[in-house]
CSV table of C-alpha atoms in Angstrom, one decimal:
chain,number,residue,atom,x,y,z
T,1,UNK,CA,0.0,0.0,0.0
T,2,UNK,CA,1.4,3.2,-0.6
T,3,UNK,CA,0.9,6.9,0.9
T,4,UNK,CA,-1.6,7.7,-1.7
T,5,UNK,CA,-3.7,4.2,-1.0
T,6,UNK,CA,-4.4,6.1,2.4
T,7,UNK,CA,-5.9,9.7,1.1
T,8,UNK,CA,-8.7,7.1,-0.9
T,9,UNK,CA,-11.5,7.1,1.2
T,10,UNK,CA,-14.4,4.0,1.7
T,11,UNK,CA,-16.0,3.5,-2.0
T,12,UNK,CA,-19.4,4.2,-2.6
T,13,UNK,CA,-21.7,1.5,-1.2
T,14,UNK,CA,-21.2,-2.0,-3.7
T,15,UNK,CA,-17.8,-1.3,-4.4
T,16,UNK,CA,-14.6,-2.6,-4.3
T,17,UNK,CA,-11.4,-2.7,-5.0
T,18,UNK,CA,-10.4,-4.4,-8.4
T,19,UNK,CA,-7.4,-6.5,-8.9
T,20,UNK,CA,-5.7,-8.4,-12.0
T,21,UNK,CA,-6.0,-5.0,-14.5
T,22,UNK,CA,-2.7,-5.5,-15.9
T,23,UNK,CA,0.4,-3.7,-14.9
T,24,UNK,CA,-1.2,0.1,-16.8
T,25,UNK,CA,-4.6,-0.4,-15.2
T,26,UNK,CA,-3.2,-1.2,-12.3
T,27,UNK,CA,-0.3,2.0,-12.0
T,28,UNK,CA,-3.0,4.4,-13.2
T,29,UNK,CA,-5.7,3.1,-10.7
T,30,UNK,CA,-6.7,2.1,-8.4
T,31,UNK,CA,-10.1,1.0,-9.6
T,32,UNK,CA,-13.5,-0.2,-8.2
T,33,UNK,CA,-16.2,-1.9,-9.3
T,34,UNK,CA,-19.5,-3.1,-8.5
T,35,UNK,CA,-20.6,-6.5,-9.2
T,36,UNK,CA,-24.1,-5.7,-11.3
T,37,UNK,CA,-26.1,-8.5,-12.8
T,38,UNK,CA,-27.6,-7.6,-15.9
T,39,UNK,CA,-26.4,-5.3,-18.9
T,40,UNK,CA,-24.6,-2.8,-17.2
T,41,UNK,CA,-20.9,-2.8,-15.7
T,42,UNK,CA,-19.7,-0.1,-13.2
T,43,UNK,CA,-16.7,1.1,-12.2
T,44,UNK,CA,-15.0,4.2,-10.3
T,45,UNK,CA,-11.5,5.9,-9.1
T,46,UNK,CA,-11.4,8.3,-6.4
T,47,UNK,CA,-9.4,11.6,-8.3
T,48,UNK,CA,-6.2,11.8,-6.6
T,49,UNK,CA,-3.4,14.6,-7.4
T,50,UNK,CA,-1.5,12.1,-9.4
T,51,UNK,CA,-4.8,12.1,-11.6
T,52,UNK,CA,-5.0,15.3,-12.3
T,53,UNK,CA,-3.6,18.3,-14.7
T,54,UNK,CA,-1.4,21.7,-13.4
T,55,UNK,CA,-5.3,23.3,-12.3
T,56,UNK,CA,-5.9,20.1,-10.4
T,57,UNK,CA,-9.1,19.0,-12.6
T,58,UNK,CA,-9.2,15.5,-13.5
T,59,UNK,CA,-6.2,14.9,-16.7
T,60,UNK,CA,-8.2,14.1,-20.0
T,61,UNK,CA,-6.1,11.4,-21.0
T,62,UNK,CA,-7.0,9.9,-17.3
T,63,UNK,CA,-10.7,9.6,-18.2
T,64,UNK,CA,-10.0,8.6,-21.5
T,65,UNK,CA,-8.0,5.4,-20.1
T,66,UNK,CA,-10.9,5.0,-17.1
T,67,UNK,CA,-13.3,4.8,-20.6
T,68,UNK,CA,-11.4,2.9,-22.3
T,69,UNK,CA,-11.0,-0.1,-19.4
T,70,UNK,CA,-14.6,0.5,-18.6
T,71,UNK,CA,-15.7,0.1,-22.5
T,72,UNK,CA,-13.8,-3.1,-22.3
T,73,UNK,CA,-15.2,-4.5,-19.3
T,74,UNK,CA,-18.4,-4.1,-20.8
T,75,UNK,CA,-17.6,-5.2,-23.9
T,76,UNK,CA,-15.8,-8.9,-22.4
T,77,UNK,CA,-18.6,-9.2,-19.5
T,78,UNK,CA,-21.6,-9.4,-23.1
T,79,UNK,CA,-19.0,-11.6,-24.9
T,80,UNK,CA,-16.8,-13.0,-22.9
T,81,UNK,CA,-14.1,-12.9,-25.5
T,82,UNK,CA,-10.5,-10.7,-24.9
T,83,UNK,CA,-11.1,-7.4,-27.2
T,84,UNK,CA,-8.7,-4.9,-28.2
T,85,UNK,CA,-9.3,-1.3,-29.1
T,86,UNK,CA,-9.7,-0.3,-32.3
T,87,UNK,CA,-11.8,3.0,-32.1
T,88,UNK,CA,-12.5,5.0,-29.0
T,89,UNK,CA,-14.6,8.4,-29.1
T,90,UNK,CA,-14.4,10.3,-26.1
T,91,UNK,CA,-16.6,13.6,-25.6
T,92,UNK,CA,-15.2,15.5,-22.9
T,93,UNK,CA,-19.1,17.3,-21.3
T,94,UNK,CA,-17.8,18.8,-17.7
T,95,UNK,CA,-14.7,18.8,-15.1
T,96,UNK,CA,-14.2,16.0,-12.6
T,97,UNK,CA,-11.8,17.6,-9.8
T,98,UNK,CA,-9.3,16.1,-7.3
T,99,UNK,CA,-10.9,14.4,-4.2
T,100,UNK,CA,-14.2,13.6,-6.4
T,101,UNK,CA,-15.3,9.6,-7.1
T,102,UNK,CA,-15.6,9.6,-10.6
T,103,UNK,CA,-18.0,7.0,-11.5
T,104,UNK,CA,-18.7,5.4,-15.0
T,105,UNK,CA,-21.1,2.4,-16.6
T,106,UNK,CA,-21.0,1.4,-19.6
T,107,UNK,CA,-23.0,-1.5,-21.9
T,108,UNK,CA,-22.4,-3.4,-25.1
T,109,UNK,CA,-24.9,-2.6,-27.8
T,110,UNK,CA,-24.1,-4.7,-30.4
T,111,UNK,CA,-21.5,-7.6,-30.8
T,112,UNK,CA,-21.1,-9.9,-34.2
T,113,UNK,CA,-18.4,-12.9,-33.8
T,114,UNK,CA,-15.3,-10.4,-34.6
T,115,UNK,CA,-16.5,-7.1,-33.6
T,116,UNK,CA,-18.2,-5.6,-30.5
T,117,UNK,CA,-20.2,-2.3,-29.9
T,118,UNK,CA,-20.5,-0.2,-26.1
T,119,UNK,CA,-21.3,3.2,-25.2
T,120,UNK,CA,-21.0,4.4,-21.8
T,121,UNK,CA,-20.1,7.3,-19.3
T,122,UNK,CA,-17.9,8.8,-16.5
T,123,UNK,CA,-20.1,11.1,-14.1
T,124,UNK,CA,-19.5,13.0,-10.7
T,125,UNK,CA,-22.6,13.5,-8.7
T,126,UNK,CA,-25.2,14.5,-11.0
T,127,UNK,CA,-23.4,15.7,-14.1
T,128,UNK,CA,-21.9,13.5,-16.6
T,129,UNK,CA,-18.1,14.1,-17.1
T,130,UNK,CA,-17.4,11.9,-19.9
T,131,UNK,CA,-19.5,10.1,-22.9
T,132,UNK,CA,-17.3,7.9,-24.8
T,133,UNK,CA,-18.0,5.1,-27.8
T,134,UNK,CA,-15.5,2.2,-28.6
T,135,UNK,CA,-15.5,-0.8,-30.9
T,136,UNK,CA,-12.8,-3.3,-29.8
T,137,UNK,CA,-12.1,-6.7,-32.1
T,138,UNK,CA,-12.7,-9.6,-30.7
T,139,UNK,CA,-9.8,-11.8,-30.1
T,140,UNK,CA,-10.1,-15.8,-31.3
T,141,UNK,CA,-8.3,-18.3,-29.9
T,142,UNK,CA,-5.8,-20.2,-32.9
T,143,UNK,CA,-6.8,-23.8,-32.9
């Protein structure tokens, strides 16, 4: 655990801590989710300084790897197949700020055998922060 670990406070209620991200996830984080049945997946980070631009809002390309990991959870929870990216659109609507839980769901819309479809967002409290789209390839086991 390190210094930073203790500035994180409880999550909100249903979350927890995630583990096996891989080694980016994992430095950039760290991550919660929620276990959710159904089409949904949810996960959050609480903003820390290390998280954030020189005016101490939330860094762009820090939501836009929260989106991406939170497109792909989505996107491997509906097919259950490894994806990589190959598109991600992120539309930046409002500022998340240091010492904020940024939260974010996302859901796959659409999945054929090689491709896969998901939408989702990042929000803090009642405004959205982020909407981003991605289409990741699905990756196929070589027999």
């Amino acid at each position: 655990m390190t210094a930073q670990d203790d500035q994180i406070p409880t999550p909100p209620e249903g979350f927890i801590r995630s583990s096996g991200r891989g080694a980016f996830s994992t430095h950039n984080g760290p991550y919660f989710h929620r276990e959710h049945p159904g089409e949904f997946t949810e996960q959050a980070f609480f903003a820390l300084p290390r998280h954030a631009n020189g005016i101490g809002l939330v860094h762009g390309g820090m939501l836009t790897a929260f989106m991406d990991g939170l497109l792909a959870n989505a996107q491997y929870r509906e097919t259950r197949k490894t994806g990589v990216t190959i598109h991600l659109s992120v539309d930046f609507l409002h500022m998340a700020r240091v010492g904020e839980w940024v939260m974010g769901e996302a859901r796959c819309t659409r999945a054929t055998k090689d491709i896969a479809f998901v939408e989702g967002r990042a929000y803090v409290g009642g405004h959205d922060v982020v909407r981003a789209t991605g289409v990741f390839k699905l990756m196929h086991k070589k027999t």
